Every structure is written in C-alpha cells, then in structure tokens.
Short mmCIF file of C-alpha atoms and ligand atoms in Angstrom, two decimals:
data_model
loop_
_atom_site.label_atom_id
_atom_site.label_comp_id
_atom_site.label_asym_id
_atom_site.label_seq_id
_atom_site.Cartn_x
_atom_site.Cartn_y
_atom_site.Cartn_z
CA MET A 1 67.94 75.34 71.48
CA ASN A 2 66.76 75.72 67.91
CA LYS A 3 65.64 72.51 66.39
CA ASP A 4 65.15 74.19 62.97
CA VAL A 5 62.62 71.70 61.84
CA THR A 6 59.86 70.37 64.09
CA GLU A 7 58.87 66.83 63.15
CA ILE A 8 55.16 66.15 62.69
CA LEU A 9 54.37 62.78 64.15
CA PRO A 10 51.42 60.66 63.05
CA ASP A 11 48.88 59.42 65.56
CA SER A 12 50.09 55.80 65.21
CA ALA A 13 52.35 53.18 66.67
CA SER A 14 55.30 54.44 64.65
CA GLY A 15 54.63 58.07 65.74
CA ILE A 16 54.51 56.94 69.37
CA ALA A 17 57.74 54.92 69.01
CA ARG A 18 59.48 57.99 67.54
CA ALA A 19 58.21 60.22 70.34
CA ARG A 20 59.46 57.73 72.88
CA LEU A 21 62.99 57.91 71.39
CA LEU A 22 62.93 61.67 71.31
CA LEU A 23 61.78 61.92 74.90
CA ALA A 24 64.30 59.40 76.05
CA SER A 25 67.05 61.45 74.47
CA GLY A 26 65.94 64.57 76.26
CA GLU A 27 63.94 66.27 73.49
CA LEU A 28 60.56 68.04 73.66
CA VAL A 29 57.47 66.50 72.11
CA ALA A 30 54.14 68.24 72.03
CA PHE A 31 51.15 65.92 72.36
CA PRO A 32 47.38 66.31 72.61
CA THR A 33 45.46 65.75 75.77
CA GLU A 34 41.72 66.06 76.31
CA THR A 35 42.29 69.62 77.64
CA VAL A 36 44.99 71.34 75.56
CA TYR A 37 48.27 70.29 73.83
CA GLY A 38 51.06 69.73 76.32
CA LEU A 39 54.78 70.37 75.72
CA GLY A 40 56.27 67.13 77.10
CA ALA A 41 59.67 66.38 78.50
CA ASP A 42 61.01 63.43 80.57
CA ALA A 43 60.15 64.66 84.09
CA ARG A 44 63.25 62.89 85.55
CA ASN A 45 65.64 64.76 83.22
CA GLY A 46 66.45 68.27 84.45
CA LEU A 47 68.10 69.28 81.13
CA ALA A 48 65.02 68.22 79.21
CA VAL A 49 62.73 70.10 81.62
CA ALA A 50 64.91 73.20 81.29
CA LYS A 51 64.30 73.07 77.54
CA ILE A 52 60.61 73.52 78.19
CA PHE A 53 61.20 76.93 79.79
CA GLU A 54 63.64 77.77 77.07
CA ALA A 55 61.20 76.90 74.26
CA LYS A 56 58.28 78.73 75.92
CA GLN A 57 60.61 81.69 76.65
CA ARG A 58 59.19 82.01 80.17
CA PRO A 59 60.83 84.86 82.09
CA SER A 60 60.33 82.88 85.33
CA PHE A 61 60.07 79.29 86.55
CA ASN A 62 56.65 77.96 87.53
CA PRO A 63 55.91 74.42 88.64
CA LEU A 64 54.77 72.05 85.91
CA ILE A 65 52.14 69.30 85.83
CA VAL A 66 53.46 65.73 85.58
CA HIS A 67 51.39 63.39 83.43
CA VAL A 68 51.18 59.65 84.22
CA ALA A 69 49.43 56.68 82.71
CA ASP A 70 47.38 55.64 85.77
CA LEU A 71 46.67 56.21 89.46
CA GLU A 72 49.18 53.55 90.54
CA THR A 73 51.98 55.41 88.87
CA ALA A 74 50.79 58.69 90.35
CA GLU A 75 50.98 57.12 93.82
CA GLU A 76 54.66 56.30 93.22
CA LEU A 77 55.28 60.03 92.80
CA VAL A 78 53.05 61.61 95.44
CA ALA A 79 51.46 60.64 98.77
CA LEU A 80 47.79 61.02 98.13
CA PRO A 81 45.66 61.97 101.16
CA SER A 82 42.41 59.93 101.14
CA LEU A 83 40.14 62.72 99.97
CA LEU A 84 42.35 63.40 96.96
CA LYS A 85 42.56 59.67 96.28
CA THR A 86 38.77 59.48 96.21
CA LEU A 87 38.75 62.24 93.57
CA ALA A 88 41.46 60.50 91.61
CA ILE A 89 39.54 57.26 91.54
CA LYS A 90 36.42 59.02 90.46
CA PHE A 91 37.75 61.50 87.91
CA TRP A 92 40.91 59.97 86.45
CA PRO A 93 41.51 59.71 83.61
CA GLY A 94 40.20 63.24 83.14
CA PRO A 95 40.78 66.98 83.35
CA LEU A 96 41.69 67.00 87.01
CA THR A 97 45.17 67.86 88.35
CA ILE A 98 46.01 66.97 91.95
CA VAL A 99 48.69 68.72 93.98
CA ALA A 100 50.03 66.47 96.74
CA PRO A 101 53.24 65.89 98.74
CA LEU A 102 56.07 64.79 96.47
CA ARG A 103 57.87 61.56 97.41
CA PRO A 104 61.52 62.53 97.53
CA GLU A 105 62.50 59.15 96.06
CA ALA A 106 60.25 59.69 93.02
CA GLY A 107 63.21 60.91 90.97
CA ILE A 108 61.43 63.90 89.53
CA SER A 109 63.74 66.79 88.54
CA GLU A 110 63.47 69.60 91.04
CA LEU A 111 62.91 72.02 88.21
CA VAL A 112 59.52 70.39 87.56
CA SER A 113 58.21 71.42 90.98
CA SER A 114 60.37 74.61 91.22
CA GLY A 115 61.90 73.02 94.28
CA LEU A 116 58.54 72.74 96.10
CA SER A 117 57.70 69.82 98.34
CA THR A 118 54.49 69.23 96.41
CA LEU A 119 53.93 67.98 92.90
CA ALA A 120 51.02 68.44 90.47
CA VAL A 121 49.98 65.17 88.77
CA ARG A 122 47.21 64.07 86.41
CA VAL A 123 46.15 61.13 84.25
CA PRO A 124 44.91 62.58 80.91
CA ASP A 125 41.85 61.16 79.27
CA HIS A 126 43.15 60.92 75.72
CA LEU A 127 43.99 57.79 73.85
CA LEU A 128 47.18 59.08 72.22
CA ALA A 129 48.39 60.73 75.38
CA ARG A 130 47.84 57.56 77.41
CA ALA A 131 49.45 55.37 74.73
CA LEU A 132 52.50 57.68 74.76
CA LEU A 133 52.73 57.60 78.58
CA LYS A 134 52.48 53.80 78.57
CA GLU A 135 55.06 53.37 75.81
CA PHE A 136 57.45 55.87 77.44
CA GLY A 137 56.94 54.19 80.76
CA ALA A 138 57.89 57.24 82.82
CA PRO A 139 56.27 60.49 83.98
CA ILE A 140 56.10 63.35 81.39
CA ALA A 141 56.21 66.97 82.57
CA ALA A 142 54.09 69.15 80.33
CA PRO A 143 52.81 72.72 80.49
CA SER A 144 50.55 73.91 77.72
CA ALA A 145 52.43 73.97 74.42
CA ASN A 146 52.42 77.72 73.73
CA PRO A 147 55.00 80.46 74.06
CA SER A 148 54.72 82.26 77.39
CA GLY A 149 51.87 84.73 77.55
CA LEU A 150 49.89 83.34 74.60
CA VAL A 151 46.77 81.18 74.75
CA SER A 152 46.92 77.42 75.11
CA PRO A 153 46.88 75.42 71.88
CA THR A 154 44.07 72.99 71.06
CA THR A 155 45.31 71.88 67.59
CA HIS A 156 48.73 70.86 66.34
CA GLY A 157 48.58 73.82 64.06
CA HIS A 158 48.36 76.15 67.03
CA VAL A 159 51.44 74.49 68.53
CA LEU A 160 53.38 75.03 65.30
CA GLU A 161 52.31 78.68 65.13
CA GLY A 162 54.03 79.30 68.43
CA LEU A 163 56.83 76.77 68.68
CA ASN A 164 57.77 75.60 65.16
CA GLY A 165 61.53 75.13 64.96
CA LYS A 166 61.84 75.38 68.80
CA ILE A 167 60.84 71.81 69.71
CA ALA A 168 61.73 68.41 68.36
CA ALA A 169 58.26 67.20 67.42
CA VAL A 170 54.51 67.62 67.63
CA PHE A 171 51.83 64.99 67.19
CA GLU A 172 49.23 65.54 64.54
CA GLY A 173 46.64 64.45 67.03
CA GLY A 174 43.41 66.28 66.21
CA ASN A 175 41.47 68.69 68.39
CA CYS A 176 41.45 68.71 72.12
CA PRO A 177 37.86 67.96 73.08
CA VAL A 178 37.76 69.86 76.42
CA GLY A 179 39.72 72.85 75.15
CA LEU A 180 40.33 74.31 78.56
CA GLU A 181 43.14 73.49 81.02
CA SER A 182 42.55 70.96 83.79
CA THR A 183 41.02 71.90 87.13
CA ILE A 184 43.69 71.92 89.88
CA VAL A 185 42.92 70.84 93.43
CA THR A 186 44.81 70.18 96.64
CA THR A 187 44.09 69.72 100.30
CA SER A 188 44.04 72.47 102.88
CA GLY A 189 43.73 70.96 106.34
CA GLU A 190 40.71 68.60 106.12
CA GLU A 191 39.22 70.42 103.06
CA ILE A 192 39.67 70.21 99.32
CA ALA A 193 40.93 73.50 97.88
CA LEU A 194 40.46 74.61 94.30
CA LEU A 195 43.69 76.13 92.96
CA ARG A 196 42.61 76.64 89.35
CA PRO A 197 39.13 76.34 87.82
CA GLY A 198 39.29 74.36 84.57
CA GLY A 199 37.85 71.58 82.46
CA LEU A 200 36.28 69.68 85.34
CA ASN A 201 33.37 71.68 86.74
CA ALA A 202 33.89 72.61 90.42
CA GLU A 203 30.20 71.92 91.02
CA THR A 204 30.68 68.39 89.81
CA LEU A 205 33.58 67.97 92.24
CA ARG A 206 31.59 69.46 95.07
CA SER A 207 28.55 67.27 94.61
CA SER A 208 30.63 64.14 94.30
CA LEU A 209 32.46 64.96 97.55
CA GLY A 210 29.24 65.98 99.26
CA ARG A 211 31.07 68.86 100.95
CA PRO A 212 32.17 72.38 100.11
CA ILE A 213 35.35 73.12 98.30
CA ILE A 214 37.35 76.15 99.36
CA SER A 215 38.73 78.48 96.72
CA GLN A 216 42.43 79.18 96.89
CA GLU A 217 42.93 80.42 93.41
CA ALA A 218 45.20 83.12 94.72
CA LYS A 219 47.53 80.33 95.78
CA THR A 220 48.03 78.98 92.30
CA ILE A 221 51.61 79.57 91.56
CA SER A 222 51.46 81.82 88.56
CA ALA A 223 53.98 84.17 90.05
CA PRO A 224 56.36 81.76 91.70
CA GLY A 225 58.15 82.79 94.88
CA GLN A 226 55.18 84.83 96.06
CA LEU A 227 53.70 81.86 97.88
CA ALA A 228 54.89 81.38 101.42
CA SER A 229 55.32 77.65 100.82
CA HIS A 230 57.50 78.26 97.77
CA TYR A 231 60.96 76.89 98.10
CA ALA A 232 63.31 79.45 99.68
CA THR A 233 66.70 78.88 101.23
CA ALA A 234 67.01 79.25 105.01
CA ALA A 235 70.40 80.85 104.38
CA PRO A 236 70.62 84.43 103.30
CA ILE A 237 71.62 84.94 99.66
CA ARG A 238 74.06 87.56 98.32
CA LEU A 239 73.72 88.16 94.58
CA ASN A 240 76.28 89.11 91.89
CA ALA A 241 79.22 88.03 94.05
CA GLU A 242 82.56 87.89 92.28
CA LYS A 243 83.78 85.51 94.95
CA PRO A 244 82.52 84.22 98.31
CA HIS A 245 83.62 85.63 101.64
CA ALA A 246 85.51 83.08 103.85
CA ASP A 247 82.29 82.23 105.79
CA GLU A 248 80.01 81.84 102.71
CA ALA A 249 79.09 78.94 100.49
CA PHE A 250 79.27 79.74 96.74
CA LEU A 251 76.91 79.14 93.83
CA ALA A 252 79.24 79.59 90.91
CA PHE A 253 78.59 79.93 87.16
CA GLY A 254 81.36 78.84 84.88
CA SER A 255 84.21 78.94 87.35
CA GLU A 256 84.89 75.25 87.94
CA CYS A 257 84.60 75.64 91.70
CA GLU A 258 88.20 75.17 92.69
CA ILE A 259 87.42 76.45 96.18
CA GLU A 260 85.64 74.88 99.13
CA ASN A 261 81.87 74.95 99.72
CA CYS A 262 81.18 75.66 96.10
CA LEU A 263 78.79 74.23 93.51
CA ASP A 264 78.85 75.35 89.88
CA LEU A 265 75.53 75.83 87.99
CA SER A 266 77.38 75.06 84.73
CA PRO A 267 81.15 74.93 84.28
CA GLU A 268 80.55 75.40 80.57
CA ARG A 269 78.37 78.48 81.16
CA ASN A 270 75.41 76.73 79.58
CA LEU A 271 72.15 78.25 80.72
CA THR A 272 70.06 75.16 80.09
CA ALA A 273 72.35 73.13 82.31
CA ALA A 274 72.32 75.92 84.88
CA ALA A 275 68.51 75.90 85.01
CA ALA A 276 68.50 72.12 85.40
CA ASN A 277 70.85 72.42 88.39
CA LEU A 278 69.43 75.56 90.04
CA PHE A 279 67.03 74.16 92.66
CA SER A 280 69.11 71.12 93.60
CA HIS A 281 72.25 73.21 94.00
CA LEU A 282 70.50 75.79 96.10
CA ARG A 283 69.11 73.10 98.30
CA ALA A 284 72.54 71.40 98.67
CA LEU A 285 74.25 74.71 99.52
CA ASP A 286 71.55 75.61 101.99
CA GLN A 287 72.22 72.32 103.74
CA MET A 288 75.97 72.96 103.62
CA VAL A 289 75.48 76.38 105.28
CA ARG A 290 73.43 74.75 108.04
CA GLN A 291 75.86 71.86 108.64
CA LYS A 292 79.08 73.96 108.48
CA ARG A 293 77.48 76.95 110.25
CA LEU A 294 78.37 79.32 107.42
CA ALA A 295 76.90 82.81 107.10
CA GLY A 296 75.05 82.46 103.80
CA ILE A 297 75.25 81.73 100.11
CA ALA A 298 77.08 84.03 97.71
CA VAL A 299 75.85 83.73 94.10
CA ALA A 300 77.87 84.49 90.99
CA SER A 301 76.21 86.69 88.35
CA VAL A 302 74.29 84.87 85.63
CA PRO A 303 73.77 86.48 82.20
CA GLU A 304 70.41 88.21 81.70
CA ASN A 305 69.42 86.43 78.50
CA ASP A 306 67.45 83.32 77.57
CA LEU A 307 67.03 81.03 80.52
CA GLY A 308 69.20 83.42 82.53
CA LEU A 309 66.14 85.62 82.87
CA ALA A 310 64.22 82.92 84.68
CA ILE A 311 67.29 81.89 86.73
CA ASN A 312 67.87 85.50 87.86
CA ASP A 313 64.14 85.95 88.63
CA ARG A 314 64.32 82.94 90.95
CA LEU A 315 67.61 84.11 92.54
CA ARG A 316 66.27 87.61 93.14
CA ARG A 317 63.20 86.20 94.87
CA ALA A 318 65.42 84.01 97.01
CA ALA A 319 67.61 86.97 97.89
CA ALA A 320 64.67 89.36 98.68
CA PRO A 321 64.05 90.25 102.35
CA ARG A 322 61.79 87.70 103.99
CA THR A 323 58.38 88.78 105.01
CA SER A 324 57.90 86.13 107.66
O1 TXA B 401 45.21 70.80 81.18
C1 TXA B 401 46.27 71.07 81.69
O2 TXA B 401 46.46 71.10 82.89
C2 TXA B 401 47.46 71.29 80.72
C3 TXA B 401 47.63 69.96 79.97
C4 TXA B 401 48.92 70.08 79.07
O3 TXA B 401 47.79 68.93 80.88
N1 TXA B 401 48.65 71.71 81.39
C5 TXA B 401 48.75 72.96 81.95
O4 TXA B 401 50.00 73.21 82.52
O5 TXA B 401 47.86 73.81 81.97
P1 TXA B 401 50.52 74.67 82.86
O6 TXA B 401 51.98 74.47 83.13
O7 TXA B 401 50.16 75.65 81.83
O8 TXA B 401 49.86 75.01 84.28
C6 TXA B 401 50.31 74.36 85.41
C7 TXA B 401 49.92 75.13 86.63
C8 TXA B 401 51.04 76.10 87.12
O9 TXA B 401 50.99 77.34 86.51
C9 TXA B 401 50.69 76.23 88.58
O10 TXA B 401 49.81 77.24 88.72
C10 TXA B 401 50.01 74.90 88.93
O11 TXA B 401 49.78 74.24 87.72
N2 TXA B 401 50.93 74.05 89.76
C11 TXA B 401 51.81 73.10 89.35
N3 TXA B 401 52.46 72.56 90.40
C12 TXA B 401 51.92 73.14 91.49
C13 TXA B 401 52.15 72.97 92.89
N4 TXA B 401 53.09 72.12 93.39
N5 TXA B 401 51.46 73.78 93.74
C14 TXA B 401 50.56 74.65 93.29
N6 TXA B 401 50.24 74.87 91.96
C15 TXA B 401 50.90 74.14 91.11
MG1 MG B 402 49.62 77.35 80.46
#
C-alpha cells in the first residue's frame, strides 16, 4: 500500500502517542533500536504484518523478530528453557534475540513466525523503542527497516531512502549505537546454539555461560522452507487447481468458497489479506484433511505480483516433494 507521505515523528511523548495510534490501526512505524531501525507492526495483526513484507518487497516470507518491553512480557509469548532465561536476565535489554517455543495462546499472527512453532523475541536497549513498546502495550514485530536485499538502516534518513512513501511513519530517533543486527540464539538439546552472529559478541555469551556455544548459522531461516523444522503441511499440496477433486480440501483465492472443505485466502482477491491468512488457513486445511481423511489440499492460483510472489514461493515449497 502506498502511503504517499511518510510522517516523521519526533522523539517525544507526542511522537510516541502518534505511533501508538498508527500501530493500533494496523499501520507500519519505523523506530530506532540500539542495533538498527526496525519496521514495526502490531504482531497480533496479520494484515499489519503482511504490510511489512509488502513494504520491504520481499519475494519470500521469513520469520520476524518480536520486540517486547521486558522479560515478563517475553515469557507470555514463549516458553523459555532455563539456559535461555539465564541469558535473557543477563543480556536484556540488549542486542540478543532468543528463539524459543511459541505459546499458542500468545495471540501472535502466524505470519510473524512463518507458521513455525518457535518465535524470535528480544527486549531492545533503546529508550525510545522501550517507551514505544510500553505505550503500545503489545508486542511489535519488526525486521530491519530496509527494502529487501539492501543494508540495514541506522539513521531515519536511511529508512526514508528505502521506504519513503511506503510506510506510515518513521521516528527521527538519531543513530543506532550498535549498528549491527542482534545476535540470535536458541537451544539445541542441552546446548546454546548461535543462529546469527550480531551485536552481542559470541565470546561474551560463551564466557558468561561458562560453556561452549554451538554454531548453527546454517539453520538461520534466511531461505524459509529449507529448514526441516519449517512449517509444512502433512497433507500433499496440488497447486494451480481450478477446483478441488471430490476428496480434496481447497485453498481458494477470490471464489467465496461456496463448496465444502474450503477456505478462501481473500474473497476480495486482496493479496495483503491473503498473506495474513496463508499460514493459518494452511494449518486449518491440513487439520481438516486429517480429520476427514481427505487426499490432500488443492490450491487455487494466486497472481505472481506484489505479495503474491511471497505467497507463491511459500506454496511452491509446501508442494515440493518431501525429502524426509
Ligand atoms: O537487531 C535486530 O535483530 C533487528 C532489529 C530491528 O531488532 N531486526 C532484524 O530482523 O534484524 P530481521 O527480520 O532482519 O532478521 C530476523 C531473522 C530472520 O531472518 C531469521 O533468520 C531469524 O531472525 N529468525 C526469526 N525467527 C526465527 C525462528 N523462529 N527460528 C529461527 N530463526 C528465526
Ligand atoms: Mg534484515
């Protein structure tokens, strides 16, 4: 969606109040963190999260980091194993992102985690970011605020260079002191695994834990769907179906679903709405196939433009032959 004019918000109570309103109405607001500027959306609002991918023009969906005001809020969203909790207590607020099992009742849009059962969370160490999170009172999903494929922005000017007119607002919030994305960790069995090196030195992490950290950088989901743990349906998927066979469930696009076992990504053929519904509809149809013992999921064709590119990327991966 083209916003035409991107508002520049001051680093003040009135700027934060304005950002809160925009976020609450499903708009995108770029804000500084200690690492880089994030492109924020209400993490509970699938349509708002879909706008992130639209504005960044990402050709595929990748899971996003959810920003929260404090550890307590993070624990409402994820179940933190004790080693990760130790790191959170020690390094939050700060440039550390933790990937942990998502609590299904957390209310986070499935588009945020690309349908995964884990969620990436962090508490940024930046006064403005924390004031915004507190004022908004809910988790904010935010990737770096740059168009896909370009470097992460560390000033509001950088954000405007890439996204002016494509997002509702950006804070004029000064430079990001760390200037490098957060370090991402998770657990692997009994160990801590490094998924992405970043602003928090891995050596600092290692010495504070008093144990080695295993490197699993290859498991960082930069190319979603490649990872074995990435959400895939159990049911086989048949793409570009005009209509379902009698024994198939149907993922429709713009057909109102006047048949049985059907869910429509967007009756209005709106790609933003379709992206917001993609993972939850796939999950629901997968369950339907299992419960009704159907043969698989037929999927209507989705246009290959704008967010349709990322939707089709995801659907093709889901339809590809399984390796395991
Ligand atoms: O410093 C930062 O981390 C910045 C600021 C804005 O907080 N954010 C940032 O987000 O760098 P982004 O979207 O550019 O990178 C997030 C990365 C994803 O590409 C993915 O590799 C990883 O985090 N990630 C997110 N959720 C994950 C999950 N459930 N499992 C594994 N990796 C995940
Ligand atoms: Mg990025």
